[in-house]
């Protein structure tokens, strides 16, 4: 567990002794929840490495996921420039929202509608921000691996490592050819094909983009 910074003497709490906490997925950068913490919640978070908050509705300390099992392991805590808001970077063990959605902000896989219900996945994917696209694709790949649709090209990639490897090699050659001979738009398209096939290859080996990024992070500097 990483040693978390002690923010209790840094944060400027409001008149109720609370500070807003933006909770963000450590791996994907997606915002999961907005909640509040008091001095004790920040202290318990630092001591346990799991997110603790203050429930304004129940007026009590709240260990996120203690009942559901969807705890959030905290990788870092950061305070903003005015010292009146905290960013918690977490590894969630499950859905962050009480509705069962992955996030509280109209989760891309189940977006919130005006009446509070959850809309279709197709509508959500039209609203994906750029940084959400690859995490969303990884979730699709995981679902395809768990329940392979009959005749699915993606399921074939996930099941056959040699086939997936050959497709990555083929698509990489097409990027090289496009970079040498074709338009920027073709380079973009072929590079997207490489990313798709590479993510499928990784998922077929129970690896994720985060595993690869961790290698890059370790090499940084």
PDB file of C-alpha atoms in Angstrom:
ATOM      1  CA  UNK A   1       0.000   0.000   0.000  1.00  0.00           C
ATOM      2  CA  UNK A   2       1.469   3.405  -0.933  1.00  0.00           C
ATOM      3  CA  UNK A   3       2.039   5.876   1.877  1.00  0.00           C
ATOM      4  CA  UNK A   4      -0.616   8.537   1.511  1.00  0.00           C
ATOM      5  CA  UNK A   5       0.041  12.205   2.285  1.00  0.00           C
ATOM      6  CA  UNK A   6      -1.331  13.652   5.506  1.00  0.00           C
ATOM      7  CA  UNK A   7      -3.708  16.397   4.362  1.00  0.00           C
ATOM      8  CA  UNK A   8      -5.421  17.106   7.656  1.00  0.00           C
ATOM      9  CA  UNK A   9      -3.312  20.196   8.358  1.00  0.00           C
ATOM     10  CA  UNK A  10      -3.299  21.282   4.708  1.00  0.00           C
ATOM     11  CA  UNK A  11      -6.947  21.156   3.712  1.00  0.00           C
ATOM     12  CA  UNK A  12      -9.247  24.120   4.336  1.00  0.00           C
ATOM     13  CA  UNK A  13     -12.480  22.589   5.643  1.00  0.00           C
ATOM     14  CA  UNK A  14     -15.756  24.469   5.270  1.00  0.00           C
ATOM     15  CA  UNK A  15     -17.860  25.755   8.184  1.00  0.00           C
ATOM     16  CA  UNK A  16     -19.327  22.263   8.633  1.00  0.00           C
ATOM     17  CA  UNK A  17     -15.856  20.752   8.876  1.00  0.00           C
ATOM     18  CA  UNK A  18     -16.120  19.106   5.441  1.00  0.00           C
ATOM     19  CA  UNK A  19     -14.168  19.164   2.190  1.00  0.00           C
ATOM     20  CA  UNK A  20     -15.431  17.935  -1.221  1.00  0.00           C
ATOM     21  CA  UNK A  21     -13.634  14.871  -2.565  1.00  0.00           C
ATOM     22  CA  UNK A  22     -13.488  14.111  -6.287  1.00  0.00           C
ATOM     23  CA  UNK A  23     -12.960  10.365  -6.691  1.00  0.00           C
ATOM     24  CA  UNK A  24     -11.146   9.340  -9.862  1.00  0.00           C
ATOM     25  CA  UNK A  25     -10.226   5.927 -11.257  1.00  0.00           C
ATOM     26  CA  UNK A  26      -6.452   5.489 -10.919  1.00  0.00           C
ATOM     27  CA  UNK A  27      -6.159   3.388 -14.086  1.00  0.00           C
ATOM     28  CA  UNK A  28      -8.528   5.112 -16.498  1.00  0.00           C
ATOM     29  CA  UNK A  29      -8.791   8.700 -15.263  1.00  0.00           C
ATOM     30  CA  UNK A  30     -12.584   8.473 -15.232  1.00  0.00           C
ATOM     31  CA  UNK A  31     -14.375  10.445 -12.519  1.00  0.00           C
ATOM     32  CA  UNK A  32     -16.397   8.078 -10.334  1.00  0.00           C
ATOM     33  CA  UNK A  33     -18.025  10.099  -7.552  1.00  0.00           C
ATOM     34  CA  UNK A  34     -18.177  13.422  -5.766  1.00  0.00           C
ATOM     35  CA  UNK A  35     -18.415  13.045  -2.005  1.00  0.00           C
ATOM     36  CA  UNK A  36     -17.289  14.749   1.211  1.00  0.00           C
ATOM     37  CA  UNK A  37     -14.768  14.034   3.941  1.00  0.00           C
ATOM     38  CA  UNK A  38     -14.026  15.428   7.345  1.00  0.00           C
ATOM     39  CA  UNK A  39     -10.797  15.307   9.327  1.00  0.00           C
ATOM     40  CA  UNK A  40     -11.519  11.828  10.682  1.00  0.00           C
ATOM     41  CA  UNK A  41     -12.358  10.428   7.223  1.00  0.00           C
ATOM     42  CA  UNK A  42      -9.060  11.678   5.810  1.00  0.00           C
ATOM     43  CA  UNK A  43      -7.214  10.209   8.780  1.00  0.00           C
ATOM     44  CA  UNK A  44      -8.910   6.799   8.409  1.00  0.00           C
ATOM     45  CA  UNK A  45      -8.253   6.815   4.676  1.00  0.00           C
ATOM     46  CA  UNK A  46      -4.569   7.389   5.301  1.00  0.00           C
ATOM     47  CA  UNK A  47      -4.391   4.717   8.012  1.00  0.00           C
ATOM     48  CA  UNK A  48      -6.232   1.984   6.101  1.00  0.00           C
ATOM     49  CA  UNK A  49      -5.449   2.782   2.477  1.00  0.00           C
ATOM     50  CA  UNK A  50      -9.166   2.474   1.673  1.00  0.00           C
ATOM     51  CA  UNK A  51     -11.433   5.429   1.040  1.00  0.00           C
ATOM     52  CA  UNK A  52     -13.373   6.783   4.005  1.00  0.00           C
ATOM     53  CA  UNK A  53     -15.851   9.636   3.618  1.00  0.00           C
ATOM     54  CA  UNK A  54     -18.456  11.535   5.603  1.00  0.00           C
ATOM     55  CA  UNK A  55     -22.102  10.807   4.811  1.00  0.00           C
ATOM     56  CA  UNK A  56     -24.013  14.076   5.039  1.00  0.00           C
ATOM     57  CA  UNK A  57     -27.395  12.301   4.838  1.00  0.00           C
ATOM     58  CA  UNK A  58     -26.589   9.871   7.677  1.00  0.00           C
ATOM     59  CA  UNK A  59     -24.237  12.222   9.544  1.00  0.00           C
ATOM     60  CA  UNK A  60     -21.684   9.473  10.082  1.00  0.00           C
ATOM     61  CA  UNK A  61     -18.320   8.205   8.931  1.00  0.00           C
ATOM     62  CA  UNK A  62     -18.622   6.117   5.765  1.00  0.00           C
ATOM     63  CA  UNK A  63     -16.166   3.399   4.732  1.00  0.00           C
ATOM     64  CA  UNK A  64     -16.826   3.256   1.005  1.00  0.00           C
ATOM     65  CA  UNK A  65     -17.791  -0.303   0.025  1.00  0.00           C
ATOM     66  CA  UNK A  66     -17.878  -1.692   3.568  1.00  0.00           C
ATOM     67  CA  UNK A  67     -21.389  -3.090   2.984  1.00  0.00           C
ATOM     68  CA  UNK A  68     -21.300  -3.842  -0.747  1.00  0.00           C
ATOM     69  CA  UNK A  69     -17.697  -5.030  -0.931  1.00  0.00           C
ATOM     70  CA  UNK A  70     -16.967  -2.385  -3.556  1.00  0.00           C
ATOM     71  CA  UNK A  71     -14.135  -0.822  -1.586  1.00  0.00           C
ATOM     72  CA  UNK A  72     -11.845   1.743  -3.178  1.00  0.00           C
ATOM     73  CA  UNK A  73      -8.124   1.300  -2.566  1.00  0.00           C
ATOM     74  CA  UNK A  74      -6.535   4.741  -2.535  1.00  0.00           C
ATOM     75  CA  UNK A  75      -3.387   5.189  -4.588  1.00  0.00           C
ATOM     76  CA  UNK A  76      -2.956   8.917  -3.984  1.00  0.00           C
ATOM     77  CA  UNK A  77      -4.567  11.942  -2.358  1.00  0.00           C
ATOM     78  CA  UNK A  78      -4.088  15.421  -3.790  1.00  0.00           C
ATOM     79  CA  UNK A  79      -5.311  18.853  -2.714  1.00  0.00           C
ATOM     80  CA  UNK A  80      -6.179  21.633  -5.133  1.00  0.00           C
ATOM     81  CA  UNK A  81      -4.453  25.019  -5.358  1.00  0.00           C
ATOM     82  CA  UNK A  82      -6.973  26.693  -3.015  1.00  0.00           C
ATOM     83  CA  UNK A  83      -6.701  23.803  -0.540  1.00  0.00           C
ATOM     84  CA  UNK A  84     -10.490  23.468  -0.378  1.00  0.00           C
ATOM     85  CA  UNK A  85     -10.980  20.316  -2.464  1.00  0.00           C
ATOM     86  CA  UNK A  86      -9.363  16.874  -2.514  1.00  0.00           C
ATOM     87  CA  UNK A  87      -8.731  14.477  -5.386  1.00  0.00           C
ATOM     88  CA  UNK A  88      -8.699  10.784  -4.451  1.00  0.00           C
ATOM     89  CA  UNK A  89      -7.160   8.464  -7.043  1.00  0.00           C
ATOM     90  CA  UNK A  90      -8.551   4.991  -6.374  1.00  0.00           C
ATOM     91  CA  UNK A  91      -8.625   1.420  -7.593  1.00  0.00           C
ATOM     92  CA  UNK A  92     -12.320   0.471  -7.330  1.00  0.00           C
ATOM     93  CA  UNK A  93     -13.238  -3.121  -6.494  1.00  0.00           C
ATOM     94  CA  UNK A  94     -16.627  -2.702  -8.154  1.00  0.00           C
ATOM     95  CA  UNK A  95     -19.288  -0.147  -9.101  1.00  0.00           C
ATOM     96  CA  UNK A  96     -18.876   3.241  -7.463  1.00  0.00           C
ATOM     97  CA  UNK A  97     -22.521   4.346  -7.602  1.00  0.00           C
ATOM     98  CA  UNK A  98     -25.316   3.151  -5.316  1.00  0.00           C
ATOM     99  CA  UNK A  99     -27.396   2.485  -8.466  1.00  0.00           C
ATOM    100  CA  UNK A 100     -24.942  -0.220  -9.512  1.00  0.00           C
ATOM    101  CA  UNK A 101     -23.433   1.942 -12.255  1.00  0.00           C
ATOM    102  CA  UNK A 102     -19.673   2.116 -12.595  1.00  0.00           C
ATOM    103  CA  UNK A 103     -19.693   5.876 -11.982  1.00  0.00           C
ATOM    104  CA  UNK A 104     -22.172   8.385 -10.600  1.00  0.00           C
ATOM    105  CA  UNK A 105     -21.804  10.653 -13.636  1.00  0.00           C
ATOM    106  CA  UNK A 106     -23.958   8.982 -16.254  1.00  0.00           C
ATOM    107  CA  UNK A 107     -21.664   5.987 -16.621  1.00  0.00           C
ATOM    108  CA  UNK A 108     -20.782   5.447 -20.289  1.00  0.00           C
ATOM    109  CA  UNK A 109     -22.042   1.873 -20.039  1.00  0.00           C
ATOM    110  CA  UNK A 110     -25.338   2.965 -18.408  1.00  0.00           C
ATOM    111  CA  UNK A 111     -25.929   6.715 -18.774  1.00  0.00           C
ATOM    112  CA  UNK A 112     -28.308   8.536 -16.470  1.00  0.00           C
ATOM    113  CA  UNK A 113     -31.355  10.075 -18.175  1.00  0.00           C
ATOM    114  CA  UNK A 114     -33.405  13.090 -17.104  1.00  0.00           C
ATOM    115  CA  UNK A 115     -35.720  11.004 -14.927  1.00  0.00           C
ATOM    116  CA  UNK A 116     -32.813   9.266 -13.184  1.00  0.00           C
ATOM    117  CA  UNK A 117     -33.166   5.994 -15.091  1.00  0.00           C
ATOM    118  CA  UNK A 118     -30.323   4.393 -17.023  1.00  0.00           C
ATOM    119  CA  UNK A 119     -30.283   4.583 -20.791  1.00  0.00           C
ATOM    120  CA  UNK A 120     -28.943   2.204 -23.472  1.00  0.00           C
ATOM    121  CA  UNK A 121     -25.240   1.567 -23.972  1.00  0.00           C
ATOM    122  CA  UNK A 122     -25.443   2.742 -27.589  1.00  0.00           C
ATOM    123  CA  UNK A 123     -26.486   6.220 -26.489  1.00  0.00           C
ATOM    124  CA  UNK A 124     -23.689   6.330 -23.955  1.00  0.00           C
ATOM    125  CA  UNK A 125     -20.920   5.481 -26.388  1.00  0.00           C
ATOM    126  CA  UNK A 126     -21.868   8.458 -28.537  1.00  0.00           C
ATOM    127  CA  UNK A 127     -20.954  10.600 -25.514  1.00  0.00           C
ATOM    128  CA  UNK A 128     -17.592   9.064 -24.666  1.00  0.00           C
ATOM    129  CA  UNK A 129     -14.814  11.568 -24.039  1.00  0.00           C
ATOM    130  CA  UNK A 130     -11.490  10.680 -25.718  1.00  0.00           C
ATOM    131  CA  UNK A 131      -9.914   9.394 -22.499  1.00  0.00           C
ATOM    132  CA  UNK A 132     -12.892   7.069 -21.955  1.00  0.00           C
ATOM    133  CA  UNK A 133     -12.672   5.267 -25.301  1.00  0.00           C
ATOM    134  CA  UNK A 134      -9.897   2.766 -24.533  1.00  0.00           C
ATOM    135  CA  UNK A 135     -11.262   1.835 -21.066  1.00  0.00           C
ATOM    136  CA  UNK A 136     -14.679   1.312 -22.655  1.00  0.00           C
ATOM    137  CA  UNK A 137     -13.140  -0.908 -25.340  1.00  0.00           C
ATOM    138  CA  UNK A 138     -11.348  -2.924 -22.668  1.00  0.00           C
ATOM    139  CA  UNK A 139     -14.653  -3.517 -20.886  1.00  0.00           C
ATOM    140  CA  UNK A 140     -16.220  -4.696 -24.142  1.00  0.00           C
ATOM    141  CA  UNK A 141     -13.316  -7.086 -24.712  1.00  0.00           C
ATOM    142  CA  UNK A 142     -13.636  -8.440 -21.167  1.00  0.00           C
ATOM    143  CA  UNK A 143     -17.347  -9.049 -21.731  1.00  0.00           C
ATOM    144  CA  UNK A 144     -16.677 -10.809 -25.048  1.00  0.00           C
ATOM    145  CA  UNK A 145     -14.133 -13.065 -23.371  1.00  0.00           C
ATOM    146  CA  UNK A 146     -16.471 -13.906 -20.512  1.00  0.00           C
ATOM    147  CA  UNK A 147     -19.357 -14.710 -22.884  1.00  0.00           C
ATOM    148  CA  UNK A 148     -18.030 -15.215 -26.449  1.00  0.00           C
ATOM    149  CA  UNK A 149     -20.739 -14.537 -29.077  1.00  0.00           C
ATOM    150  CA  UNK A 150     -20.948 -17.263 -31.688  1.00  0.00           C
ATOM    151  CA  UNK A 151     -19.071 -16.334 -34.867  1.00  0.00           C
ATOM    152  CA  UNK A 152     -17.525 -13.228 -33.297  1.00  0.00           C
ATOM    153  CA  UNK A 153     -14.257 -12.035 -34.814  1.00  0.00           C
ATOM    154  CA  UNK A 154     -13.324 -10.448 -31.486  1.00  0.00           C
ATOM    155  CA  UNK A 155     -14.009 -13.702 -29.633  1.00  0.00           C
ATOM    156  CA  UNK A 156     -11.696 -15.482 -32.090  1.00  0.00           C
ATOM    157  CA  UNK A 157      -8.930 -12.981 -31.370  1.00  0.00           C
ATOM    158  CA  UNK A 158      -9.390 -13.444 -27.636  1.00  0.00           C
ATOM    159  CA  UNK A 159      -9.305 -17.228 -27.846  1.00  0.00           C
ATOM    160  CA  UNK A 160      -6.432 -17.697 -30.307  1.00  0.00           C
ATOM    161  CA  UNK A 161      -3.156 -16.051 -29.258  1.00  0.00           C
ATOM    162  CA  UNK A 162      -1.353 -16.953 -32.469  1.00  0.00           C
ATOM    163  CA  UNK A 163      -4.157 -15.460 -34.574  1.00  0.00           C
ATOM    164  CA  UNK A 164      -4.205 -12.297 -32.454  1.00  0.00           C
ATOM    165  CA  UNK A 165      -0.430 -11.945 -32.751  1.00  0.00           C
ATOM    166  CA  UNK A 166      -0.529 -12.384 -36.499  1.00  0.00           C
ATOM    167  CA  UNK A 167      -3.231  -9.705 -36.795  1.00  0.00           C
ATOM    168  CA  UNK A 168      -1.196  -7.238 -34.711  1.00  0.00           C
ATOM    169  CA  UNK A 169       1.775  -7.864 -37.021  1.00  0.00           C
ATOM    170  CA  UNK A 170      -0.412  -7.426 -40.107  1.00  0.00           C
ATOM    171  CA  UNK A 171      -1.978  -4.195 -38.853  1.00  0.00           C
ATOM    172  CA  UNK A 172       1.422  -2.791 -37.834  1.00  0.00           C
ATOM    173  CA  UNK A 173       2.673  -3.359 -41.375  1.00  0.00           C
ATOM    174  CA  UNK A 174      -0.365  -1.483 -42.677  1.00  0.00           C
ATOM    175  CA  UNK A 175       0.445   1.470 -40.418  1.00  0.00           C
ATOM    176  CA  UNK A 176       3.986   1.473 -41.781  1.00  0.00           C
ATOM    177  CA  UNK A 177       2.708   1.456 -45.358  1.00  0.00           C
ATOM    178  CA  UNK A 178       0.167   4.196 -44.659  1.00  0.00           C
ATOM    179  CA  UNK A 179       2.824   6.355 -42.991  1.00  0.00           C
ATOM    180  CA  UNK A 180       5.034   5.984 -46.051  1.00  0.00           C
ATOM    181  CA  UNK A 181       2.488   6.304 -48.836  1.00  0.00           C
ATOM    182  CA  UNK A 182      -0.947   7.438 -47.670  1.00  0.00           C
ATOM    183  CA  UNK A 183      -2.842  10.294 -46.032  1.00  0.00           C
ATOM    184  CA  UNK A 184      -2.838  11.285 -42.363  1.00  0.00           C
ATOM    185  CA  UNK A 185      -6.414  10.035 -42.121  1.00  0.00           C
ATOM    186  CA  UNK A 186      -5.311   6.593 -43.299  1.00  0.00           C
ATOM    187  CA  UNK A 187      -2.514   6.581 -40.712  1.00  0.00           C
ATOM    188  CA  UNK A 188      -5.096   7.380 -38.024  1.00  0.00           C
ATOM    189  CA  UNK A 189      -7.374   4.580 -39.226  1.00  0.00           C
ATOM    190  CA  UNK A 190      -4.638   1.968 -39.417  1.00  0.00           C
ATOM    191  CA  UNK A 191      -3.232   2.992 -36.027  1.00  0.00           C
ATOM    192  CA  UNK A 192      -6.712   2.525 -34.535  1.00  0.00           C
ATOM    193  CA  UNK A 193      -6.746  -1.009 -35.985  1.00  0.00           C
ATOM    194  CA  UNK A 194      -3.421  -1.725 -34.296  1.00  0.00           C
ATOM    195  CA  UNK A 195      -4.715  -0.497 -30.940  1.00  0.00           C
ATOM    196  CA  UNK A 196      -7.858  -2.611 -31.194  1.00  0.00           C
ATOM    197  CA  UNK A 197      -5.977  -5.789 -32.077  1.00  0.00           C
ATOM    198  CA  UNK A 198      -3.271  -5.133 -29.486  1.00  0.00           C
ATOM    199  CA  UNK A 199      -5.862  -4.676 -26.722  1.00  0.00           C
ATOM    200  CA  UNK A 200      -7.542  -7.921 -27.813  1.00  0.00           C
ATOM    201  CA  UNK A 201      -4.190  -9.713 -27.706  1.00  0.00           C
ATOM    202  CA  UNK A 202      -3.531  -8.376 -24.206  1.00  0.00           C
ATOM    203  CA  UNK A 203      -6.985  -9.329 -22.927  1.00  0.00           C
ATOM    204  CA  UNK A 204      -6.552 -12.817 -24.363  1.00  0.00           C
ATOM    205  CA  UNK A 205      -3.542 -13.179 -22.075  1.00  0.00           C
ATOM    206  CA  UNK A 206      -5.385 -11.654 -19.084  1.00  0.00           C
ATOM    207  CA  UNK A 207      -3.357  -8.469 -19.430  1.00  0.00           C
ATOM    208  CA  UNK A 208      -4.660  -4.904 -19.670  1.00  0.00           C
ATOM    209  CA  UNK A 209      -3.528  -1.558 -20.973  1.00  0.00           C
ATOM    210  CA  UNK A 210      -2.797  -0.584 -17.375  1.00  0.00           C
ATOM    211  CA  UNK A 211      -0.197  -3.363 -17.133  1.00  0.00           C
ATOM    212  CA  UNK A 212       1.559  -1.923 -20.170  1.00  0.00           C
ATOM    213  CA  UNK A 213       1.312   1.660 -18.925  1.00  0.00           C
ATOM    214  CA  UNK A 214       2.857   0.614 -15.608  1.00  0.00           C
ATOM    215  CA  UNK A 215       5.939  -0.536 -17.532  1.00  0.00           C
ATOM    216  CA  UNK A 216       6.137   2.844 -19.251  1.00  0.00           C
ATOM    217  CA  UNK A 217       5.654   4.592 -15.922  1.00  0.00           C
ATOM    218  CA  UNK A 218       8.529   2.618 -14.407  1.00  0.00           C
ATOM    219  CA  UNK A 219      10.745   3.594 -17.344  1.00  0.00           C
ATOM    220  CA  UNK A 220       9.898   7.288 -17.076  1.00  0.00           C
ATOM    221  CA  UNK A 221      12.773   9.539 -16.159  1.00  0.00           C
TER     222      UNK A 221
END
